Coordinates of C-alpha atoms in Angstrom, one line a residue:
X88 CA -29.2 -27.0 1.7
X89 CA -28.1 -23.7 0.2
X90 CA -29.3 -20.5 2.0
X91 CA -28.7 -17.3 0.1
X92 CA -29.8 -13.6 0.4
X93 CA -30.0 -11.5 -2.7
X94 CA -29.4 -7.8 -2.3
X95 CA -29.1 -5.3 -5.1
X96 CA -27.8 -1.8 -4.9
X97 CA -29.6 0.9 -6.7
X98 CA -28.5 0.8 -10.3
X99 CA -26.3 -2.2 -9.7
X100 CA -25.8 -4.3 -12.9
X101 CA -27.2 -7.5 -11.5
X102 CA -27.3 -7.3 -7.8
X103 CA -25.2 -9.5 -5.6
X104 CA -26.0 -13.0 -4.2
X105 CA -24.9 -13.1 -0.6
X106 CA -24.9 -16.5 1.2
X107 CA -26.3 -16.4 4.7
X108 CA -23.4 -17.6 6.9
X109 CA -25.0 -17.8 10.3
X110 CA -23.5 -14.6 11.8
X111 CA -25.6 -12.6 14.2
X112 CA -27.5 -10.2 11.8
X113 CA -28.5 -6.7 12.8
X114 CA -26.7 -6.6 16.2
X115 CA -24.7 -3.4 15.2
X116 CA -26.1 0.0 14.5
X117 CA -24.5 3.1 12.8
X118 CA -22.8 4.3 16.0
X119 CA -21.3 0.8 16.6
X120 CA -20.0 0.8 13.0
X121 CA -18.3 4.2 13.3
X122 CA -16.8 3.2 16.6
X123 CA -15.3 0.0 15.1
X124 CA -13.9 2.0 12.2
X125 CA -12.2 4.5 14.4
X126 CA -10.9 1.9 16.9
X127 CA -9.4 -0.2 14.1
X128 CA -7.1 2.5 12.9
X129 CA -5.6 2.9 16.4
X130 CA -5.6 6.7 15.9
X131 CA -3.7 7.6 19.1
X132 CA -0.9 5.0 18.5
X133 CA -0.9 5.8 14.7
X134 CA -0.2 9.5 15.5
X135 CA 2.3 8.8 18.1
X136 CA 4.3 6.4 15.9
X137 CA 4.0 8.2 12.5
X138 CA 3.8 11.9 13.1
X139 CA 7.6 12.2 13.7
X140 CA 8.4 10.1 10.6
X141 CA 6.2 12.3 8.4
X142 CA 7.8 15.5 9.9
X143 CA 11.3 14.0 9.2
X144 CA 10.3 13.7 5.5
X145 CA 8.0 16.8 5.0
X146 CA 8.9 19.2 7.8
X147 CA 6.3 21.9 8.4
X148 CA 4.2 20.7 5.5
X149 CA 3.0 17.7 7.5
X150 CA -0.6 18.8 7.9
X151 CA -0.9 19.2 4.2
X152 CA 0.6 15.7 3.7
X153 CA -2.0 14.3 6.1
X154 CA -4.7 15.8 3.9
X155 CA -3.1 14.7 0.7
X156 CA -2.8 11.1 2.1
X157 CA -6.6 11.2 2.8
X158 CA -7.6 11.8 -0.8
X159 CA -7.1 8.2 -2.2
X160 CA -8.4 6.7 1.0
X161 CA -11.6 8.7 0.7
X162 CA -12.0 7.7 -3.0
X163 CA -11.6 4.0 -2.0
X164 CA -14.0 4.5 0.9
X165 CA -16.6 5.4 -1.8
X166 CA -15.8 2.3 -3.7
X167 CA -16.3 0.2 -0.6
X168 CA -19.6 1.9 0.1
X169 CA -20.9 1.4 -3.5
X170 CA -19.8 -2.2 -3.7
X171 CA -21.2 -3.0 -0.3
X172 CA -24.6 -1.5 -1.4
X173 CA -24.8 -4.2 -4.1
X174 CA -23.0 -7.1 -2.3
X175 CA -23.0 -6.8 1.6
X176 CA -20.7 -9.8 2.0
X177 CA -18.2 -9.9 5.0
X178 CA -15.6 -11.0 2.4
X179 CA -15.4 -7.4 1.1
X180 CA -12.4 -7.2 -1.3
X181 CA -12.4 -10.9 -1.9
X182 CA -16.1 -11.1 -2.8
X183 CA -16.1 -7.9 -4.9
X184 CA -12.9 -8.7 -6.8
X185 CA -14.2 -12.2 -7.6
X186 CA -17.5 -10.9 -9.0
X187 CA -15.6 -8.2 -11.0
X188 CA -12.5 -10.0 -12.3
X189 CA -12.9 -13.6 -11.5
X190 CA -11.7 -16.3 -8.9
X191 CA -7.9 -15.6 -9.0
X192 CA -8.3 -11.8 -8.4
X193 CA -10.8 -12.6 -5.6
X194 CA -8.5 -15.0 -3.9
X195 CA -5.5 -12.7 -4.0
X196 CA -7.6 -9.8 -2.7
X197 CA -8.7 -11.9 0.3
X198 CA -5.0 -12.8 0.8
X199 CA -4.0 -9.1 0.8
X200 CA -6.6 -8.4 3.5
X201 CA -5.5 -11.4 5.7
X202 CA -1.8 -10.7 5.2
X203 CA -2.0 -7.0 6.3
X204 CA -4.0 -8.0 9.4
X205 CA -1.5 -10.8 10.5
X206 CA 1.5 -8.7 10.0
X207 CA 0.2 -5.7 11.7
X208 CA -1.0 -7.8 14.7
X209 CA 2.6 -8.6 15.4
X210 CA 3.5 -5.0 15.6
X211 CA 0.5 -4.1 17.7
X212 CA 1.4 -7.1 20.1
X213 CA 4.9 -5.8 20.4
X214 CA 3.8 -2.2 21.2
X215 CA 1.2 -3.4 23.7
X216 CA 3.7 -5.5 25.5
X217 CA 6.1 -2.6 25.7
X218 CA 3.6 -0.1 26.9
X219 CA 2.1 -2.2 29.6
X220 CA 5.5 -2.6 31.3
X221 CA 6.3 1.1 30.8
X222 CA 3.5 1.7 33.3
X223 CA 4.9 -0.6 35.9
X224 CA 7.8 0.5 38.2
X225 CA 10.5 2.5 36.4
X226 CA 9.6 1.1 33.0
X227 CA 12.8 -0.9 32.7
X228 CA 10.8 -4.1 32.2
X229 CA 9.8 -2.8 28.8
X230 CA 13.3 -3.6 27.6
X231 CA 13.0 -7.3 28.5
X232 CA 12.5 -9.0 25.1
X233 CA 11.2 -12.3 26.4
X234 CA 8.8 -10.7 28.8
X235 CA 7.5 -8.2 26.2
X236 CA 7.0 -11.0 23.6
X237 CA 5.1 -13.2 26.1
X238 CA 3.0 -10.3 27.1
X239 CA 2.2 -9.5 23.4
X240 CA 1.2 -13.1 22.9
X241 CA -1.1 -13.0 25.8
X242 CA -2.9 -9.9 24.4
X243 CA -3.4 -11.6 21.1
X244 CA -4.8 -14.6 22.8
X245 CA -7.2 -12.5 24.9
X246 CA -8.4 -10.5 22.0
X247 CA -8.9 -13.6 19.8
X248 CA -11.1 -15.0 22.6
X249 CA -13.1 -11.8 22.9
X250 CA -13.8 -12.0 19.1
X251 CA -14.5 -15.7 19.4
X252 CA -17.1 -15.2 22.1
X253 CA -19.3 -12.8 20.2
X254 CA -19.7 -9.6 18.3
X255 CA -21.6 -7.9 21.1
X256 CA -18.9 -8.6 23.7
X257 CA -16.3 -7.3 21.3
X258 CA -18.3 -4.1 20.8
X259 CA -18.5 -3.6 24.5
X260 CA -14.8 -4.0 24.9
X261 CA -14.3 -1.6 22.0
X262 CA -16.5 1.0 23.6
X263 CA -14.4 1.0 26.8
X264 CA -11.1 1.0 25.1
X265 CA -12.2 3.8 22.7
X266 CA -13.5 6.0 25.6
X267 CA -10.2 5.6 27.4
X268 CA -8.0 6.5 24.4
X269 CA -10.1 9.5 23.3
X270 CA -10.6 10.9 26.8
X271 CA -6.8 10.7 27.4
X272 CA -6.1 12.2 24.0
X273 CA -8.6 15.0 24.7
X274 CA -6.8 15.8 28.0
X275 CA -3.5 15.8 26.3
X276 CA -4.8 18.2 23.5
X277 CA -6.4 20.4 26.0
X278 CA -3.2 20.7 28.0
X279 CA -1.3 21.7 24.9
X280 CA -3.9 24.3 24.1
X281 CA -3.6 25.8 27.6
X282 CA 0.1 25.9 27.3
X283 CA 0.0 27.5 23.8
X284 CA -2.6 30.1 25.0
X285 CA -0.5 30.8 28.1
X286 CA 2.8 31.1 26.1
X287 CA 4.3 28.2 28.3
X288 CA 7.0 26.6 26.2
X289 CA 9.4 23.7 26.9
X290 CA 13.0 24.9 27.8
X291 CA 14.5 23.8 24.5
X292 CA 11.8 25.0 22.2
X293 CA 9.6 28.1 21.6
X294 CA 5.9 28.0 20.7
X295 CA 5.3 28.4 16.9
X296 CA 2.4 30.4 15.7
X297 CA 0.1 28.8 13.1
X298 CA 1.3 29.4 9.6
X299 CA -0.9 29.0 6.5
X300 CA 2.2 28.1 4.6
X301 CA 1.9 24.7 6.2
X302 CA -0.9 24.1 3.7
X303 CA 0.9 25.5 0.6
X304 CA 1.1 22.8 -2.1
X305 CA 3.6 24.8 -4.1
X306 CA 6.1 24.6 -1.2
X307 CA 5.4 21.0 -0.4
X308 CA 5.9 19.9 -4.0
X309 CA 9.3 21.5 -4.3
X310 CA 10.3 18.0 -3.4
X311 CA 7.8 15.6 -5.0
X312 CA 9.6 12.5 -3.7
X313 CA 9.1 13.7 -0.2
X314 CA 5.4 14.3 -0.8
X315 CA 5.0 10.8 -2.2
X316 CA 6.9 9.3 0.8
X317 CA 4.9 11.3 3.4
X318 CA 1.6 10.4 1.7
X319 CA 2.6 6.7 1.9
X320 CA 3.2 7.0 5.6
X321 CA -0.2 8.8 5.9
X322 CA -1.9 5.9 4.1
X323 CA -0.9 3.6 6.9
X324 CA -2.4 5.8 9.7
X325 CA -5.8 5.9 7.9
X326 CA -5.9 2.2 7.2
X327 CA -8.6 0.3 9.3
X328 CA -11.9 2.1 8.7
X329 CA -12.8 -0.8 6.3
X330 CA -13.5 -2.9 9.4
X331 CA -17.0 -1.3 9.2
X332 CA -17.6 -3.2 5.9
X333 CA -16.2 -6.5 7.2
X334 CA -19.0 -6.6 9.9
X335 CA -21.7 -5.6 7.3
X336 CA -23.6 -8.8 7.8
X337 CA -23.8 -8.1 11.5
X338 CA -25.0 -4.5 11.0
X339 CA -28.5 -3.1 10.7
X340 CA -29.4 -2.4 7.1
X341 CA -26.2 -4.1 5.8
X342 CA -26.4 -2.6 2.3
X343 CA -26.4 1.0 3.7
X344 CA -25.2 1.4 7.2
X345 CA -21.6 0.0 7.0
X346 CA -20.7 2.1 4.0
X347 CA -22.1 5.2 5.8
X348 CA -20.2 4.3 8.9
X349 CA -16.9 3.9 6.8
X350 CA -17.3 7.4 5.3
X351 CA -18.1 9.0 8.6
X352 CA -15.2 7.4 10.4
X353 CA -12.8 8.4 7.6
X354 CA -13.8 12.1 7.9
X355 CA -13.6 12.0 11.7
X356 CA -10.1 10.5 11.4
X357 CA -8.8 13.2 9.1
X358 CA -10.2 15.9 11.4
X359 CA -8.5 14.2 14.5
X360 CA -5.1 13.7 12.7
X361 CA -4.8 17.2 11.2
X362 CA -6.0 19.1 14.4
X363 CA -3.8 17.1 16.8
X364 CA -0.8 17.3 14.4
X365 CA -1.3 21.2 14.3
X366 CA -1.4 21.5 18.0
X367 CA 1.7 19.2 18.5
X368 CA 3.6 21.1 15.8
X369 CA 2.8 24.5 17.3
X370 CA 4.0 23.4 20.7
X371 CA 6.8 21.1 20.1
X372 CA 7.8 22.7 16.7
X373 CA 9.6 20.7 14.0
X374 CA 13.0 21.5 15.4
X375 CA 15.7 18.9 16.1
X376 CA 16.3 19.7 19.8
X377 CA 14.4 18.7 22.9
X378 CA 10.9 17.6 22.3
X379 CA 11.1 19.0 18.6
X380 CA 9.3 16.6 16.2
X381 CA 12.5 16.8 14.0
X382 CA 14.6 15.2 16.8
X383 CA 15.5 11.7 15.7
X384 CA 15.3 10.5 19.3
X385 CA 11.5 11.3 19.2
X386 CA 10.5 9.8 15.8
X387 CA 9.6 6.4 17.2
X388 CA 6.9 8.0 19.5
X389 CA 6.4 11.7 19.6
X390 CA 3.8 11.5 22.4
X391 CA 6.1 9.5 24.7
X392 CA 8.7 12.3 24.3
X393 CA 6.2 15.0 25.1
X394 CA 4.1 13.4 27.8
X395 CA 6.0 14.6 30.9
X396 CA 6.5 18.1 29.5
X397 CA 2.8 18.5 28.6
X398 CA 1.1 16.5 31.4
X399 CA 3.7 16.6 34.2
X400 CA 3.0 13.9 36.8
X401 CA -0.1 12.9 34.7
X402 CA 2.1 11.9 31.8
X403 CA 1.2 8.2 32.3
X404 CA -2.2 9.1 30.9
X405 CA -0.8 9.2 27.3
X406 CA 0.9 5.8 27.9
X407 CA -2.5 4.4 28.8
X408 CA -4.0 6.1 25.7
X409 CA -1.5 4.4 23.4
X410 CA -1.9 1.1 25.1
X411 CA -5.8 1.3 24.9
X412 CA -5.4 2.3 21.2
X413 CA -3.2 -0.7 20.4
X414 CA -5.4 -3.2 22.3
X415 CA -8.5 -1.8 20.6
X416 CA -6.9 -2.1 17.1
X417 CA -5.7 -5.7 18.0
X418 CA -9.2 -6.8 18.5
X419 CA -10.6 -5.0 15.4
X420 CA -7.8 -6.2 13.3
X421 CA -8.8 -9.8 14.0
X422 CA -12.4 -9.1 13.1
X423 CA -12.0 -8.3 9.3
X424 CA -9.3 -11.0 8.7
X425 CA -11.5 -13.7 10.3
X426 CA -14.6 -12.7 8.5
X427 CA -12.6 -12.5 5.2
X428 CA -11.4 -16.1 5.5
X429 CA -15.0 -17.0 6.7
X430 CA -16.3 -15.8 3.3
X431 CA -13.6 -17.4 1.4
X432 CA -14.5 -20.7 3.1
X433 CA -18.2 -20.3 2.4
X434 CA -17.5 -19.6 -1.3
X435 CA -15.1 -22.5 -1.6
X436 CA -11.9 -20.5 -1.9
X437 CA -10.6 -22.0 1.3
X438 CA -11.4 -25.4 2.9
X439 CA -15.0 -25.7 4.2
X440 CA -13.7 -25.5 7.8
X441 CA -13.0 -21.9 7.4
X442 CA -16.7 -21.3 6.6
X443 CA -17.9 -22.6 9.9
X444 CA -19.7 -20.3 12.3
X445 CA -20.0 -21.2 16.0
X446 CA -23.6 -21.9 16.6
X447 CA -23.9 -20.4 20.0
X448 CA -21.5 -17.4 19.6
X449 CA -22.5 -16.8 16.0
X450 CA -18.9 -15.9 15.2
X451 CA -16.5 -17.3 12.6
X452 CA -15.0 -19.7 15.3
X453 CA -12.4 -21.6 13.3
X454 CA -11.3 -18.6 11.2
X455 CA -10.9 -16.5 14.3
X456 CA -8.7 -19.0 15.9
X457 CA -6.6 -19.5 12.8
X458 CA -6.0 -15.8 12.4
X459 CA -5.0 -15.5 16.1
X460 CA -2.6 -18.5 15.8
X461 CA -1.1 -17.2 12.6
X462 CA -0.4 -13.8 14.2
X463 CA 1.2 -15.4 17.2
X464 CA 3.4 -17.7 15.1
X465 CA 4.5 -14.8 12.9
X466 CA 5.1 -12.5 15.9
X467 CA 7.2 -15.0 17.9
X468 CA 9.2 -16.1 15.0
X469 CA 10.0 -12.6 13.8
X470 CA 10.7 -11.3 17.3
X471 CA 13.4 -14.0 17.9
X472 CA 14.7 -14.1 14.5
X473 CA 15.3 -10.3 14.2
X474 CA 13.5 -7.5 15.8
X475 CA 14.8 -5.2 12.9
X476 CA 13.4 -7.6 10.3
X477 CA 10.1 -7.5 12.3
X478 CA 10.1 -3.7 12.0
X479 CA 10.9 -3.8 8.3
X480 CA 8.1 -6.3 7.6
X481 CA 5.7 -3.8 9.3
X482 CA 7.0 -1.2 6.9
X483 CA 5.9 -3.5 4.0
X484 CA 2.2 -3.3 5.2
X485 CA 1.9 -0.2 3.0
X486 CA 2.3 -2.6 -0.1
X487 CA -0.4 -4.8 1.2
X488 CA -2.8 -2.0 1.9
X489 CA -2.2 -0.3 -1.5
X490 CA -2.6 -3.6 -3.2
X491 CA -6.1 -4.6 -1.9
X492 CA -7.4 -1.0 -1.7
X493 CA -6.4 -0.4 -5.3
X494 CA -8.0 -3.8 -6.3
X495 CA -11.2 -2.7 -4.7
X496 CA -11.2 0.6 -6.5
X497 CA -10.7 -1.2 -9.9
X498 CA -13.4 -3.7 -9.1
X499 CA -15.9 -1.0 -8.3
X500 CA -15.3 0.9 -11.6
X501 CA -15.5 -2.4 -13.6
X502 CA -18.4 -3.9 -11.8
X503 CA -20.6 -0.8 -12.1
X504 CA -19.3 0.2 -15.6
X505 CA -22.8 -0.4 -17.1
X506 CA -24.4 2.1 -14.8
X507 CA -22.3 5.3 -15.5
X508 CA -24.7 6.8 -17.9
X509 CA -27.6 6.4 -15.5
X510 CA -26.7 9.5 -13.3
X511 CA -23.9 11.8 -12.4
X512 CA -23.7 10.2 -9.0
X513 CA -23.0 6.7 -10.5
X514 CA -20.4 8.2 -12.8
X515 CA -18.5 9.9 -10.0
X516 CA -18.9 7.6 -7.0
X517 CA -18.8 4.3 -8.8
X518 CA -16.5 5.2 -11.7
X519 CA -14.3 8.3 -11.6
X520 CA -13.5 8.6 -7.8
X521 CA -12.8 4.8 -7.2
X522 CA -10.7 4.6 -10.4
X523 CA -8.7 7.6 -9.4
X524 CA -8.1 6.3 -6.0
X525 CA -7.1 3.0 -7.5
X526 CA -4.6 4.5 -9.9
X527 CA -3.1 6.7 -7.1
X528 CA -2.6 3.7 -4.9
X529 CA -1.2 1.6 -7.8
X530 CA 1.4 4.3 -8.2
X531 CA 2.0 4.4 -4.4
X532 CA 2.5 0.6 -4.5
X533 CA 5.3 0.8 -7.1
X534 CA 6.9 3.9 -5.8
X535 CA 6.9 2.3 -2.3
X536 CA 8.4 -0.9 -3.7
X537 CA 11.2 1.0 -5.5
X538 CA 12.0 2.9 -2.2
X539 CA 12.0 -0.3 -0.3
X540 CA 14.5 -2.0 -2.7
X541 CA 17.1 0.4 -1.6
X542 CA 19.3 -1.5 1.0
X543 CA 19.5 1.8 3.0
X544 CA 15.7 1.7 3.5
X545 CA 14.8 0.4 7.0
X546 CA 17.0 -1.5 9.3
X547 CA 17.9 -4.7 7.3
X548 CA 19.0 -5.8 3.9
X549 CA 18.9 -9.3 2.3
X550 CA 21.2 -10.1 -0.6
X551 CA 21.8 -6.4 -1.1
X552 CA 18.1 -5.6 -1.1
X553 CA 16.1 -3.7 1.5
X554 CA 14.5 -6.2 4.0
X555 CA 11.2 -4.4 3.8
X556 CA 11.0 -5.0 0.1
X557 CA 12.0 -8.7 0.5
X558 CA 9.4 -9.2 3.2
X559 CA 6.6 -7.5 1.2
X560 CA 7.3 -9.3 -2.0
X561 CA 7.9 -12.7 -0.5
X562 CA 4.7 -12.5 1.5
X563 CA 2.7 -11.4 -1.5
X564 CA 4.3 -14.0 -3.6
X565 CA 3.3 -16.6 -1.0
X566 CA -0.3 -15.7 -1.7
X567 CA 0.1 -16.7 -5.4
X568 CA 1.7 -20.0 -4.3
X569 CA -1.2 -20.7 -1.9
X570 CA -3.7 -19.8 -4.6
X571 CA -2.1 -22.4 -7.0
X572 CA -2.2 -25.0 -4.3
X573 CA -5.8 -24.3 -3.6
X574 CA -6.5 -24.5 -7.4
X575 CA -5.6 -28.2 -7.4
X576 CA -6.9 -29.2 -3.9
X577 CA -10.1 -31.3 -4.2
X578 CA -11.8 -29.2 -1.6
X579 CA -11.2 -25.8 -3.2
X580 CA -10.6 -26.4 -7.0
X581 CA -14.4 -26.0 -7.6
X582 CA -14.0 -22.3 -6.7
X583 CA -11.4 -21.6 -9.4
X584 CA -13.4 -23.7 -12.0
X585 CA -16.7 -22.0 -11.2
X586 CA -18.3 -25.2 -10.1
X587 CA -18.5 -24.5 -6.3
X588 CA -22.0 -24.4 -4.8
X589 CA -22.6 -22.5 -1.5
X590 CA -24.1 -25.1 1.0
X591 CA -23.8 -23.2 4.2
X592 CA -26.4 -21.4 6.3
X593 CA -27.9 -21.1 9.7

């Protein structure tokens, strides 16, 4: 028997039909939604791993680049909010692109979401394994490849189990991990403030006073290529707030609260990133010596390079913060990917097994297990095949993010096109801003692809082409192949022919 819920956003052209899937409705409130959005971005780890890279490209203009990178993200966040108001389906981009452009666009949008999640889980597992062993003994065990890989696999298994057991358990785990990382980051930032106020500098650097020039667009755009490169790096550190929308069917007032949570978490993130970046730049400077952010030895993790200087014997706190951040993101990355494939199963784009919800746990049981298993297989294969190739495949995530974010922006503008004359709000938040965000990210996609084509980009090259480009293109192309296969499978061809009927429900 078909069980469906119809919800229409204000001014939506037709309202969206959302099938009830058996998820635990209304279990999350606005605070939970914001927390999931913040946790999914792994803000402490994202800053630690990316700040040095942005400084290497943009120097002292890094704070401005963080703001510029936020612009398309904010515009797409509005697109997510508006589409969710009309169709609060946990399939998000898959569902919305399907309604706007048809089954093929929907399928590929869902693939983009799942692909980004699986690939980043491999990176998160690697970092979690390394950071755990950095806390033990003299930290030398973090260099043991087999031990780190096994540890990373255990973390993925554990977080998969947490998600499988229920959304409330997952939210409790998130709350603890979020408190740990933000308290540690707060202590780290406070220590820097004290040192700056007291004029206490590290031996090889001198404290740099705040300079409004760091926010000067004219100076930054003297090298447009560097601005684009830096903005692409910034795009990655903002990615993840859309987890709020992936749990929309489990949130109070699903057509309103998730979108509001996404916007709030996005603004909180930009405030954290810019303020912490300013503090770190003022204390460590962008120099190339010592703890300077321009020092190539520090680019992989600027916090790790600074922890002992800033916190002394309490330096291990920042290691704990990064570990908690990574573990938190591991769990919240599985959430949207599993719910995306759940929706694809319910709508017939994947075999019906993907659309099954565990009756007791009220979670997408099979989809959660598949996502965890896929991440483990990808991580183990890439780790032992080539750690450099694993690193370059992580770089390709910017392609996947730009792809499905841009698709969402275009879907929003097209789906609501008939409402633009109704009000200025509809014109701007459903049309102009999502379309601008989509165009920016489309440009970012192609610029990033061109940069990745260069064999000097990243750590590997395949047939004279950058390994990051090959990884990104091959994985995206795999989605097209899988879509063609599903088009002809008896269990899924009805989705592509428009003949599928939703038959799931609690």
